[in-house]
Amino acid sequence: MNYFQYCRRFSLLSLLLAGSLAAHAQQEDISLLFDIHHILAYIVAACMMSIFIMLYLNRVYYFKTKDAASHQRRLNTQLSIILDSNKTKIWTYDVDHDLFTAIVTGEEMEKKYTPMDFLQFYDRDDFRHLLGIISDIVDGKTLTETLAMKNPRPKNDDEPRQYYDVNISVLRRDHGDRPLILLGIQHDVTADREREKLAHNMRLRYKTVFNSSQVDMFYYGADGRLKDANDKALETFKIADRQALLRRGVKFNDIPAYEDMDIKTMEYMHISSITYIDKRKREDERIPETRIKGQIYYEVDLVPVKDENGDNIGVVAAGRNITEMVESFHHQQEAARQLKRSTKDMQSYIDNINYSLKISNVRLVNYDPDNHELIMFSDLNNVQYRLSQIRALTLLIQSEHRTARGLMRRMDNRHKDNFSATLCTIFRDDKGRNIYLQFQMTPIVDKDGEVTHYFGMCRNMTEMVYTEQMLQEETAKAQETEQLKSAFLQNMSYELRTPLNAVVGFAELYNAEHSPEDEPVFAEEIKTNTNVLLQLINDILFISRLDARMIEFDLQPNEFASLFDGWCYMGWSALESSAKTIVENPYSGLILNIDQQHLGMVIQKICTYTAYDVQGMTDGMVRAKYEYHHGELTITIEDNGKGLTPEGQAKIFDRFSRDSQGHHQGTGLDLPIVKELLEQMGGSIELQSEQGKGTTFYISLPCEMIYMEKKSEIIA
C-alpha cells in the first residue's frame, strides 16, 4: 500500500466522522452536547482520533521510507555496477568540515575520513599534491584539475602498485559562489600503466638490441625501403652519415643478393654472398656511399616482420662480415699445406737423427718424476726399454746404487740443474769388462717454470772409462807419495805454528825470572795451547786421510733415535747454563744402516759450532731435530746466536777459515771435515744464516732404514 492510498482512506474517514457528529447534533439538544458526559465522550473520541492519526502517519512514513530505501538501493546497485565496470571511485570533500566522504559499494554507501585517515589510500607526496590542488580550487585559482596518483608502496615487493587518474571539480557552492563540496572522480589506470610500461620496455629492448647488437642490423619497411641501421652495420660498411643513408631510401631489392626477392611474400632465409664492392660501384650508382673496398664475404638472416593478420610489414636483416673468417680459413688451409711440407722435411730430419744414433751407439733417455719411470729410445720413434727405479738399480753394480738413488732423488725433487753421471752396469762387453753408461740429463720445464720431466742421452763410455782408469792408476802410483806429502804440508800453515809458539813462549817465560804467582797462569796457557795443538794435529791427520780417501766407512744397523740425543748434548757440553737446549725426537725407535762413528762426529762438531754461536747470550737457544723420509735422513741443527755475514757464509767450509769477528773457536777444520765426511758418505750439508739472528744447518744423508717406530705409530 503506497502513500496516495493512505491519503484517500484518511480523507474518507474524516468525512464520515464529521457527518456522524453533525447527525448527532441534529438529534440531540445542543445544550446537551456540552454536559460533562458529552465532554468526556468528545475528549475520548478526540484522543482516539489522535491515536489513529498518529498510527496512520507512522505507517505513511514507514512505507514512504521503505519505498525510498528500495529505490535508493536500486540506484546504488546500478551506480556500483557502473563504477566497478569502469574501475572508478567517487569521493567528496567538505570544505567547511575538512572531511573526505568516499562513495563505496555495499550496504554502507558513504564513509567519512579525516585527511590523516584518507592519506592511508595514497602515496604521501601524491596526497600532498592533492591537498594543494584542493586549496587552489577553494581559492578560485582553478575550476577543475586532474592529477596522477598512486597507492602507498606495498610492504611486500611482490604486490603490484596501483595507479589512478583523479579529477577534482566543484560539486556544490554557497550563495556567494564559494565552493562547499568538491567532487573527486578516481579512475584506476594500473592496467593501462602496465600496458604502457610493457610497450615501452618492448620498444626499449628492441632499440637496445638493435643498436647494441654485435651483428649488423637493417630494417626495411613494407615499401621495401631502408628505415633504420645500427652502428655495427654502419661500421661494417664504413658509412659515416646514417641520416644521409636513410634519406637516400635504399630499396631492399637494390642489394645484389636480394634482387629477386619479394618482401611481401618472403619467409625466413639465410644467405651467404660474395660481393665485389669496387665492381658494383662502377656498374650501379645506387650503391650507397660506402668506403669499403675489395671483395666482401657476407652472411645474413632475413626475418620478416608480420602484423596480427600474418602479413609482412617489414624485414629485419641481421648479418655479419665474415671476410676475415673466410680469409682465415684460407690461410689455415695454406698453413695446413705448409705444415704437411714441414712435417715431411721434419720426418727426413728425424730419419737422419735416427741413423746417427744407430751408428754412434747413443740412446735417447726420458725420466718422468710423476711415475718414476726411465724410458730409453732406440730412435726418436721407438721405445727400447721402460725401467722402474727398482729395475734400473738392479742393472747397476752394487757400488753404484747409492749414486743412482741420489740422482733419481734429485729428479724426483725436480731440481732444475743439468747433470751428468757415468754408471757401471752389470752387463759386460765382448772383452769381459763391465759396460759403463754416461747419462746426460736436462730438465724440461713448462710455461710456469716447473720441471715436468728430464730428457737426455745415454752413451756407452766403456772404452773411455777403462782408458781413464788405467791412466789414473798409473798417475796415482807415481803421485801418491807426493800428494800425501803436499796435502800434509798444505794443511800445516801458520795454524800449526801459532799454538806451538805459544807453548814455547810461555815455557821461556817460565824459565826466565818471574813471580811465583804467575806460574799457574803459565802452566794453564801451556796446557790450553798444547790441547789446541793436539786437536789441530789430529784434525790435520784426519783431513789428510780424507783427502787421500783412506777413511773407510763401516755401515752397521744402529739405534739412531737413542744415539742422536747423546751426540747433541756432547756437542753442547760447552754451553753456558743460561742457554736453552731443545732436541726434537719424533721416534721412539729408528734403526738405520749408518757409520756410527763418523756420523756422530758430524753431529757433535755442528752442535759444538752452534754452542759457540750463542756463547755470551742470556737468551741463547739451540735446537736439533731429524726426520727420515724415502730413504733419506734429514737433520736440522739451529741456534739464535750471532749468525754470519754473507762473506762469512761463503768461506765457512774453507779450511783454516774463521769469521772476521772471531766469534767461533776451534781449529778452523771442523766444518770442512764435516762437509768432506758427508760428501764421502753420499750426503750433503747446507746452511742458512743471518747476522744477529743465528744459523741453521741442514744435513741430508741417504741411508737404509731397518726399523722405524714413531711415537704415535709403528712401521717395520
XYZ file of C-alpha atoms in Angstrom:
716
model
C 0.000 0.000 0.000
C 1.546 3.329 -1.094
C 1.321 6.863 0.191
C -1.608 8.011 -2.040
C -3.828 5.127 -0.922
C -3.334 6.138 2.730
C -4.305 9.747 1.897
C -7.554 8.706 0.207
C -8.573 6.482 3.140
C -7.783 9.218 5.677
C -9.958 11.803 3.807
C -12.886 9.364 3.633
C -12.650 8.574 7.361
C -12.579 12.287 8.245
C -15.769 12.917 6.222
C -17.541 10.014 7.903
C -16.567 11.262 11.360
C -17.711 14.824 10.586
C -21.040 13.545 9.238
C -21.645 11.464 12.369
C -21.121 14.458 14.616
C -23.457 16.611 12.528
C -26.214 13.988 12.611
C -25.835 13.540 16.327
C -26.041 17.306 16.843
C -29.338 17.460 14.949
C -30.872 14.688 17.028
C -29.768 15.994 20.394
C -30.311 19.311 22.001
C -27.305 21.481 21.527
C -27.133 22.286 25.225
C -26.899 18.635 26.000
C -23.868 18.309 23.863
C -21.720 20.189 26.352
C -22.604 18.420 29.567
C -19.896 16.513 31.392
C -20.668 13.189 29.798
C -20.604 14.522 26.329
C -17.433 16.416 27.003
C -15.742 13.255 28.243
C -17.001 11.391 25.216
C -15.656 14.091 22.954
C -12.292 14.014 24.663
C -12.078 10.234 24.351
C -13.131 10.473 20.732
C -10.521 13.166 20.105
C -7.841 11.020 21.751
C -8.863 8.054 19.713
C -8.782 10.121 16.573
C -5.305 11.491 17.502
C -4.004 7.999 18.119
C -5.495 6.844 14.871
C -3.993 9.805 13.017
C -0.563 9.155 14.580
C -0.686 5.492 13.647
C -1.762 6.461 10.210
C 1.056 8.979 9.764
C 3.593 6.465 11.165
C 2.629 3.889 8.627
C 2.651 6.523 5.918
C 6.245 7.496 6.922
C 7.349 3.862 7.225
C 6.152 2.868 3.773
C 7.450 6.063 2.251
C 10.889 5.451 3.790
C 10.824 1.825 2.713
C 9.984 2.767 -0.859
C 12.705 5.402 -0.851
C 15.280 2.944 0.570
C 14.339 0.336 -2.022
C 14.640 2.890 -4.767
C 17.950 4.064 -3.344
C 19.276 0.505 -3.240
C 18.396 0.036 -6.888
C 20.155 3.248 -7.754
C 23.167 2.274 -5.604
C 23.353 -1.130 -7.273
C 23.252 0.467 -10.693
C 25.891 3.013 -9.627
C 28.123 0.284 -8.171
C 27.924 -1.722 -11.385
C 28.810 1.348 -13.422
C 31.704 2.350 -11.132
C 33.117 -1.185 -10.892
C 32.923 -1.761 -14.621
C 34.770 1.499 -15.254
C 37.215 0.926 -12.352
C 36.081 4.262 -10.985
C 35.602 5.522 -7.427
C 33.926 8.720 -6.251
C 34.615 10.759 -3.161
C 33.704 14.256 -1.978
C 35.473 16.783 0.156
C 33.588 19.003 2.630
C 35.449 22.307 2.671
C 33.931 23.631 5.909
C 34.325 20.415 7.929
C 37.605 19.284 6.261
C 36.201 15.785 5.717
C 36.511 13.336 2.847
C 33.476 11.182 2.057
C 34.067 8.061 -0.039
C 31.188 6.605 -2.076
C 31.557 2.823 -1.663
C 29.624 -0.206 -2.828
C 27.668 -2.384 -0.436
C 25.206 -1.637 2.343
C 27.118 1.365 3.647
C 27.319 3.806 0.760
C 29.357 6.508 2.452
C 32.439 6.514 4.634
C 33.853 9.666 6.103
C 37.590 10.230 6.641
C 39.729 12.931 8.073
C 42.683 13.969 5.880
C 45.024 11.885 8.045
C 42.771 8.837 7.613
C 42.309 9.461 3.896
C 46.113 9.625 3.490
C 46.359 5.845 4.012
C 44.980 5.238 0.499
C 47.632 7.278 -1.365
C 51.314 7.944 -1.608
C 52.343 10.697 0.811
C 53.808 13.010 -1.862
C 50.808 12.491 -4.164
C 48.392 13.278 -1.313
C 50.329 16.458 -0.522
C 49.899 17.441 -4.189
C 46.154 16.619 -3.940
C 45.730 18.937 -0.946
C 47.489 21.687 -2.891
C 45.047 21.320 -5.805
C 42.056 21.350 -3.388
C 43.415 24.570 -1.893
C 43.745 26.116 -5.378
C 40.124 25.192 -6.269
C 38.786 26.562 -2.956
C 40.752 29.793 -3.501
C 39.293 30.090 -7.000
C 42.613 29.721 -8.787
C 41.243 26.902 -10.911
C 37.866 25.274 -11.548
C 38.927 21.704 -12.133
C 42.201 19.754 -12.129
C 43.370 16.246 -12.991
C 46.409 14.588 -11.394
C 48.059 11.181 -11.354
C 48.262 9.391 -8.008
C 49.323 6.015 -6.665
C 48.703 3.991 -3.554
C 51.363 3.650 -0.801
C 54.296 1.331 -1.514
C 53.302 -2.236 -0.507
C 55.280 -3.887 2.267
C 55.617 -6.977 0.102
C 57.593 -6.219 -3.055
C 55.651 -8.910 -4.929
C 52.384 -6.945 -4.611
C 51.685 -4.626 -7.576
C 51.279 -0.907 -7.041
C 48.001 0.793 -8.052
C 47.924 3.957 -10.179
C 44.988 6.390 -10.524
C 43.902 9.402 -12.554
C 41.937 11.709 -10.201
C 39.739 14.568 -11.494
C 38.702 17.184 -8.919
C 35.877 19.678 -9.540
C 33.265 21.701 -7.594
C 30.091 19.783 -6.687
C 28.242 22.444 -4.635
C 28.678 26.165 -3.967
C 27.036 28.542 -1.458
C 25.101 31.690 -2.344
C 28.379 33.610 -2.537
C 29.689 31.155 -5.156
C 32.209 29.778 -2.659
C 32.894 26.018 -3.092
C 31.317 23.947 -0.325
C 31.653 20.413 -1.624
C 34.338 19.187 -4.051
C 33.873 16.061 -6.146
C 36.738 13.652 -6.807
C 36.406 11.038 -9.554
C 39.171 8.443 -9.302
C 39.856 6.127 -12.243
C 42.150 3.082 -11.815
C 44.704 3.203 -14.656
C 47.016 0.465 -13.325
C 46.321 -1.858 -16.250
C 46.876 0.995 -18.714
C 50.131 1.863 -16.977
C 51.274 -1.781 -17.135
C 50.453 -1.936 -20.835
C 52.307 1.327 -21.452
C 55.266 0.094 -19.381
C 55.308 -3.216 -21.243
C 55.134 -1.456 -24.587
C 57.872 0.970 -23.500
C 60.088 -1.889 -22.346
C 59.477 -3.737 -25.583
C 60.418 -0.652 -27.578
C 63.439 -0.044 -25.380
C 64.513 -3.692 -25.598
C 64.117 -3.687 -29.350
C 66.057 -0.436 -29.647
C 68.775 -1.682 -27.285
C 69.152 -4.983 -29.104
C 69.054 -3.221 -32.442
C 71.704 -0.650 -31.514
C 73.949 -2.743 -29.257
C 73.899 -5.953 -31.240
C 77.242 -7.405 -32.234
C 75.840 -8.152 -35.672
C 74.771 -5.796 -38.445
C 71.067 -4.891 -38.202
C 68.981 -3.342 -41.020
C 65.238 -2.736 -41.001
C 63.238 -2.394 -44.243
C 59.636 -1.169 -44.150
C 56.613 -2.509 -46.023
C 57.516 -0.344 -49.021
C 60.887 -2.084 -49.219
C 62.921 0.999 -48.275
C 65.589 1.101 -45.574
C 64.182 2.591 -42.368
C 66.987 2.051 -39.855
C 70.501 0.633 -39.445
C 72.500 0.105 -36.272
C 76.000 1.383 -35.546
C 77.596 -2.016 -36.160
C 76.178 -2.100 -39.692
C 77.466 1.414 -40.419
C 80.872 0.396 -39.068
C 80.968 -2.757 -41.206
C 80.200 -0.923 -44.442
C 82.139 2.215 -43.395
C 79.190 4.581 -43.830
C 79.747 7.844 -41.947
C 76.321 9.563 -42.274
C 73.351 7.495 -41.077
C 70.755 10.141 -41.933
C 72.085 10.568 -45.463
C 71.792 6.827 -45.951
C 68.202 6.786 -44.658
C 67.208 9.811 -46.743
C 68.560 8.064 -49.810
C 65.876 5.434 -49.287
C 67.868 2.399 -50.314
C 65.488 -0.279 -51.571
C 65.552 -3.859 -50.432
C 65.940 -5.097 -53.999
C 68.872 -2.722 -54.620
C 71.030 -5.104 -52.599
C 72.670 -7.543 -55.068
C 71.840 -10.622 -53.012
C 68.145 -9.581 -52.634
C 67.385 -8.572 -56.241
C 64.910 -11.389 -56.951
C 63.075 -11.414 -53.584
C 59.543 -10.178 -52.889
C 59.397 -8.540 -49.480
C 55.624 -9.134 -49.182
C 55.741 -12.901 -49.580
C 59.181 -13.891 -48.358
C 59.814 -16.116 -45.335
C 62.867 -16.570 -43.140
C 66.045 -17.051 -45.190
C 69.769 -17.486 -44.523
C 72.022 -16.151 -47.291
C 75.782 -16.161 -47.825
C 77.226 -13.994 -50.571
C 80.421 -12.678 -52.127
C 80.265 -9.089 -53.371
C 82.937 -7.242 -55.299
C 82.344 -3.719 -53.977
C 84.532 -1.860 -56.473
C 82.871 -3.566 -59.426
C 79.357 -2.853 -58.083
C 80.222 0.815 -57.601
C 81.259 1.093 -61.233
C 78.153 -0.709 -62.537
C 75.449 0.689 -60.236
C 75.266 4.268 -58.985
C 72.620 3.304 -56.434
C 75.233 1.693 -54.210
C 75.345 3.853 -51.053
C 78.340 5.910 -50.103
C 80.393 3.103 -48.610
C 84.117 3.416 -48.205
C 84.728 -0.306 -48.089
C 86.886 -1.685 -50.897
C 87.679 -5.015 -52.452
C 85.514 -8.087 -52.025
C 83.377 -8.850 -49.003
C 82.116 -12.208 -47.774
C 78.812 -11.686 -46.007
C 76.171 -13.882 -44.374
C 72.740 -12.639 -43.329
C 69.484 -13.884 -41.785
C 66.349 -12.293 -43.283
C 63.453 -12.325 -40.789
C 60.065 -10.972 -41.986
C 58.056 -8.836 -39.539
C 54.359 -9.732 -39.617
C 51.239 -7.975 -38.380
C 48.381 -9.616 -36.491
C 46.937 -10.907 -39.766
C 50.192 -12.629 -40.733
C 51.031 -10.150 -43.497
C 54.611 -8.953 -43.921
C 55.069 -5.345 -42.848
C 58.842 -5.267 -42.973
C 62.067 -7.255 -42.919
C 64.890 -7.327 -40.376
C 68.270 -8.270 -41.846
C 70.804 -9.498 -39.271
C 74.175 -10.144 -40.836
C 77.912 -10.100 -40.292
C 81.035 -9.620 -42.323
C 82.780 -12.991 -42.499
C 85.578 -11.850 -44.776
C 88.228 -12.256 -42.074
C 86.821 -15.660 -41.136
C 86.894 -16.874 -44.732
C 90.352 -15.480 -45.325
C 91.489 -17.048 -42.057
C 90.096 -20.370 -43.250
C 92.014 -19.983 -46.500
C 95.136 -19.150 -44.518
C 94.554 -22.206 -42.346
C 94.318 -24.363 -45.427
C 97.547 -22.870 -46.712
C 99.124 -23.352 -43.286
C 97.964 -26.977 -43.308
C 99.654 -27.498 -46.662
C 102.779 -25.795 -45.350
C 102.619 -27.943 -42.214
C 102.404 -31.039 -44.354
C 105.521 -29.994 -46.242
C 107.292 -29.147 -42.971
C 106.268 -32.479 -41.490
C 107.772 -34.241 -44.448
C 111.014 -32.304 -44.021
C 110.982 -32.998 -40.295
C 110.491 -36.704 -40.884
C 113.528 -36.684 -43.137
C 115.451 -34.885 -40.404
C 114.271 -37.452 -37.824
C 115.380 -40.296 -40.068
C 118.828 -38.743 -40.285
C 118.972 -38.370 -36.494
C 117.881 -41.980 -36.028
C 120.628 -43.131 -38.355
C 123.185 -41.051 -36.451
C 122.005 -42.513 -33.137
C 122.265 -46.008 -34.510
C 125.805 -45.781 -35.835
C 127.069 -43.836 -32.777
C 125.519 -46.305 -30.312
C 123.707 -43.484 -28.449
C 120.258 -43.792 -26.870
C 117.777 -41.072 -26.003
C 116.523 -41.128 -22.405
C 113.421 -39.672 -20.730
C 112.644 -39.709 -16.991
C 109.172 -38.905 -15.636
C 109.176 -37.809 -11.945
C 105.429 -38.446 -11.668
C 105.541 -42.199 -12.321
C 109.291 -42.645 -11.567
C 109.895 -44.347 -14.907
C 113.042 -44.248 -17.063
C 112.405 -44.692 -20.800
C 115.181 -45.416 -23.312
C 114.584 -44.886 -27.037
C 116.457 -46.737 -29.745
C 115.458 -43.852 -32.041
C 113.089 -40.902 -31.946
C 110.033 -43.081 -32.569
C 110.676 -46.420 -30.852
C 110.858 -47.196 -27.138
C 113.553 -49.758 -26.348
C 113.233 -50.068 -22.544
C 110.840 -48.928 -19.843
C 112.524 -49.207 -16.448
C 111.155 -48.555 -12.994
C 113.551 -47.249 -10.353
C 113.973 -50.687 -8.793
C 114.533 -52.342 -12.171
C 117.064 -49.677 -13.144
C 119.012 -50.218 -9.894
C 119.201 -53.975 -10.487
C 121.025 -53.282 -13.766
C 123.830 -51.457 -11.915
C 126.586 -52.900 -9.780
C 126.059 -52.613 -6.020
C 128.539 -49.784 -5.524
C 126.622 -47.559 -7.955
C 123.257 -47.912 -6.186
C 123.826 -45.001 -3.815
C 124.833 -42.646 -6.617
C 121.926 -43.766 -8.785
C 119.456 -43.307 -5.921
C 120.829 -39.827 -5.322
C 120.360 -38.911 -8.993
C 116.827 -40.303 -9.025
C 116.033 -38.388 -5.844
C 117.238 -35.192 -7.477
C 114.964 -35.790 -10.441
C 112.037 -36.754 -8.189
C 112.585 -33.477 -6.316
C 112.581 -31.713 -9.720
C 115.939 -29.952 -9.450
C 116.421 -27.504 -12.314
C 120.121 -28.143 -12.882
C 121.617 -30.195 -15.695
C 123.650 -33.169 -14.540
C 125.850 -35.842 -15.983
C 126.794 -39.179 -14.412
C 128.682 -42.254 -15.566
C 127.436 -45.507 -14.009
C 128.774 -49.047 -14.134
C 126.247 -51.703 -15.194
C 126.139 -55.465 -14.651
C 126.415 -56.008 -18.402
C 129.757 -56.962 -19.939
C 131.231 -56.320 -23.346
C 132.992 -58.825 -25.575
C 136.201 -58.315 -23.552
C 134.501 -59.274 -20.304
C 134.548 -55.718 -18.945
C 131.637 -54.051 -17.177
C 129.816 -51.667 -19.506
C 129.793 -48.007 -18.350
C 126.928 -45.759 -19.438
C 127.037 -41.975 -19.271
C 123.709 -40.196 -18.642
C 123.440 -36.502 -19.530
C 120.052 -35.194 -18.389
C 118.414 -31.805 -18.892
C 115.236 -30.672 -17.063
C 112.264 -29.776 -19.286
C 110.042 -27.060 -17.791
C 106.508 -25.877 -18.527
C 105.346 -22.317 -19.084
C 105.345 -21.691 -15.313
C 108.965 -22.773 -14.991
C 108.115 -26.050 -13.237
C 110.017 -29.199 -14.198
C 107.772 -31.721 -15.971
C 110.356 -34.356 -16.952
C 114.002 -34.892 -17.808
C 115.377 -35.596 -21.275
C 118.882 -36.550 -22.289
C 121.267 -39.036 -23.873
C 122.807 -42.326 -22.791
C 126.238 -43.070 -24.274
C 128.458 -46.147 -23.976
C 131.592 -44.857 -22.224
C 133.247 -48.226 -21.503
C 136.379 -47.676 -23.584
C 136.889 -44.159 -22.285
C 136.309 -45.153 -18.656
C 138.758 -48.028 -18.735
C 141.317 -45.892 -20.508
C 140.943 -43.174 -17.886
C 141.135 -45.760 -15.114
C 144.410 -47.061 -16.471
C 145.794 -43.534 -16.712
C 144.589 -42.703 -13.231
C 146.091 -45.844 -11.752
C 149.470 -45.143 -13.294
C 149.335 -41.493 -12.341
C 148.186 -42.338 -8.842
C 151.083 -44.688 -8.315
C 153.536 -42.026 -9.383
C 151.947 -39.187 -7.435
C 150.617 -40.921 -4.346
C 153.605 -40.149 -2.176
C 153.888 -36.584 -3.431
C 150.179 -35.951 -2.959
C 150.240 -37.164 0.619
C 153.239 -35.014 1.351
C 151.749 -31.941 -0.339
C 148.414 -32.365 1.378
C 150.080 -32.627 4.782
C 152.298 -29.601 4.265
C 149.397 -27.558 2.879
C 147.329 -28.167 5.989
C 150.056 -27.042 8.341
C 150.263 -23.268 7.656
C 150.686 -20.882 10.494
C 147.758 -22.504 12.350
C 150.128 -25.232 13.477
C 152.800 -22.773 14.478
C 150.525 -20.490 16.498
C 149.814 -22.846 19.453
C 153.362 -24.208 19.215
C 154.788 -20.702 19.529
C 152.502 -20.076 22.500
C 153.799 -23.213 24.251
C 157.408 -22.273 23.559
C 156.825 -18.672 24.605
C 155.262 -19.476 27.959
C 157.929 -22.144 28.592
C 160.615 -19.499 28.087
C 158.752 -17.157 30.438
C 158.647 -19.952 32.966
C 162.428 -20.441 32.733
C 163.061 -16.720 32.897
C 162.828 -14.640 36.027
C 159.167 -14.490 37.081
C 156.872 -14.232 40.043
C 155.713 -17.490 41.636
C 152.116 -16.237 41.369
C 152.423 -16.329 37.543
C 153.368 -19.998 37.375
C 149.731 -21.313 37.429
C 148.901 -18.912 34.591
C 151.885 -20.087 32.549
C 151.003 -23.721 33.200
C 147.351 -23.183 32.212
C 148.299 -21.401 28.979
C 150.827 -24.116 28.094
C 148.180 -26.775 28.781
C 145.499 -24.968 26.747
C 147.723 -24.405 23.717
C 149.044 -27.954 23.970
C 145.452 -29.241 23.751
C 144.774 -26.940 20.798
C 147.948 -28.154 19.131
C 146.975 -31.776 19.756
C 143.450 -31.227 18.387
C 144.862 -29.397 15.382
C 147.306 -32.212 14.655
C 144.509 -34.781 14.960
C 142.296 -32.765 12.588
C 145.149 -32.326 10.113
C 145.868 -36.028 10.144
C 142.160 -36.846 9.767
C 141.568 -34.443 6.895
C 144.732 -35.728 5.218
C 143.271 -39.211 5.383
C 140.035 -37.836 3.943
C 141.916 -36.221 1.078
C 143.692 -39.480 0.394
C 140.377 -41.375 0.516
C 141.786 -43.547 3.267
C 138.726 -43.311 5.529
C 136.692 -46.487 5.492
C 133.016 -46.316 6.376
C 131.554 -49.146 8.426
C 127.799 -49.246 7.757
C 126.064 -51.163 10.526
C 122.489 -51.149 11.931
C 122.419 -48.591 14.762
C 119.670 -47.254 17.007
C 119.788 -43.670 15.774
C 116.889 -42.408 17.929
C 118.799 -43.065 21.154
C 122.213 -42.027 19.796
C 121.001 -38.673 18.475
C 120.276 -37.132 21.894
C 123.687 -38.112 23.260
C 125.582 -36.744 20.267
C 123.750 -33.419 20.520
C 124.358 -32.936 24.241
C 128.025 -33.925 23.902
C 128.438 -31.197 21.283
C 126.622 -28.703 23.543
C 128.744 -29.542 26.604
C 130.438 -26.134 26.414
C 127.094 -24.305 26.625
C 126.503 -21.866 29.433
C 123.823 -22.759 31.961
C 121.546 -19.939 30.767
C 121.310 -21.356 27.236
C 118.192 -23.345 26.287
C 118.612 -26.703 24.534
C 115.854 -28.437 22.548
C 116.046 -31.884 20.948
C 113.007 -32.913 18.911
C 112.983 -36.696 18.607
C 109.785 -37.892 16.864
C 110.801 -41.565 17.004
C 110.837 -43.928 19.929
C 112.871 -46.299 17.774
C 114.760 -45.833 14.487
C 117.358 -48.358 13.326
C 119.423 -47.135 10.368
C 122.284 -48.678 8.429
C 124.901 -45.947 9.164
C 128.519 -45.390 10.198
C 128.016 -44.563 13.873
C 131.488 -43.138 14.499
C 131.670 -40.690 11.624
C 128.008 -39.591 11.660
C 128.324 -38.948 15.398
C 131.451 -36.871 14.724
C 129.499 -34.771 12.189
C 126.613 -34.060 14.587
C 128.924 -33.285 17.554
C 131.050 -30.835 15.556
C 127.996 -28.943 14.278
C 126.464 -28.812 17.784
C 129.808 -27.509 19.102
C 129.700 -24.772 16.452
C 126.158 -23.706 17.476
C 127.203 -23.721 21.148
C 130.000 -21.223 20.385
C 127.496 -19.144 18.349
C 125.260 -18.456 21.387
C 128.174 -18.004 23.817
C 127.749 -14.917 25.994
C 123.970 -14.592 25.326
C 121.464 -14.546 28.194
C 118.637 -15.877 26.000
C 120.642 -18.286 23.858
C 118.810 -21.246 22.319
C 119.985 -24.273 20.319
C 117.678 -26.812 18.685
C 118.224 -30.154 16.925
C 115.701 -32.361 15.123
C 115.613 -35.027 12.428
C 113.231 -36.876 10.098
C 113.508 -39.946 7.878
C 111.636 -39.922 4.546
C 112.002 -42.009 1.397
C 115.455 -43.437 2.118
C 116.960 -40.160 3.323
C 117.870 -38.954 6.820
C 117.402 -35.192 7.233
C 118.930 -33.451 10.287
C 118.363 -29.793 11.213
C 120.526 -28.047 13.852
C 119.931 -24.358 14.548
C 120.706 -21.559 17.013
C 119.636 -17.968 17.602
C 123.181 -16.693 18.055
C 125.368 -14.180 16.298
C 124.992 -15.603 12.803
C 127.197 -14.995 9.785
C 127.679 -12.267 7.247
C 127.258 -13.196 3.547
C 131.059 -13.166 3.231
C 131.385 -15.468 6.217
C 128.833 -17.897 4.760
C 130.844 -18.120 1.531
C 134.024 -19.146 3.420
C 132.539 -21.153 6.287
C 133.562 -24.512 4.787
C 137.060 -23.367 3.748
C 139.951 -24.880 5.671
C 141.503 -22.826 8.471
C 138.805 -20.152 7.918
C 137.192 -18.227 10.774
C 134.750 -15.316 10.753
C 136.336 -11.912 10.912
C 134.811 -11.124 14.325
C 136.380 -14.233 15.879
C 133.072 -15.406 17.344
C 133.824 -19.105 16.876
C 136.625 -21.076 18.426
C 138.254 -24.264 17.177
C 140.936 -25.247 14.717
C 139.159 -23.974 11.615
C 138.893 -27.538 10.275
C 135.685 -28.688 11.983
C 133.197 -27.679 9.284
C 135.498 -28.625 6.352
C 135.841 -32.093 7.946
C 132.047 -32.276 8.349
C 131.451 -31.318 4.713
C 134.066 -33.743 3.361
C 132.812 -36.602 5.569
C 129.199 -36.114 4.460
C 130.116 -35.928 0.796
C 132.173 -39.117 1.006
C 129.210 -40.806 2.743
C 126.957 -39.669 -0.142
C 125.277 -36.848 1.773
C 125.332 -33.062 1.762
C 125.216 -30.075 4.108
C 123.688 -26.627 3.617
C 123.242 -23.637 5.889
C 121.138 -20.519 6.263
C 122.388 -17.662 8.419
C 121.674 -14.032 9.108
C 123.879 -11.835 11.210
C 122.344 -11.240 14.616
C 119.622 -13.900 14.139
C 121.512 -17.199 14.180
C 122.475 -20.077 11.905
C 120.637 -23.209 10.691
C 122.413 -26.317 9.287
C 120.594 -28.834 7.055
C 122.164 -32.296 6.728
C 120.925 -34.811 4.162
C 122.264 -38.384 4.214
C 120.975 -41.337 2.140
C 120.756 -44.456 4.300
C 118.766 -47.645 4.626
C 116.043 -47.945 7.260
C 115.873 -51.293 9.116
C 113.169 -50.484 11.642
C 111.067 -47.440 12.470
C 108.778 -46.764 15.404
C 107.200 -43.365 15.710
C 105.792 -42.161 18.973
C 102.272 -42.453 17.555
C 102.684 -45.483 15.283
C 104.943 -48.425 14.491
C 106.349 -49.034 10.982
C 108.591 -52.013 10.140
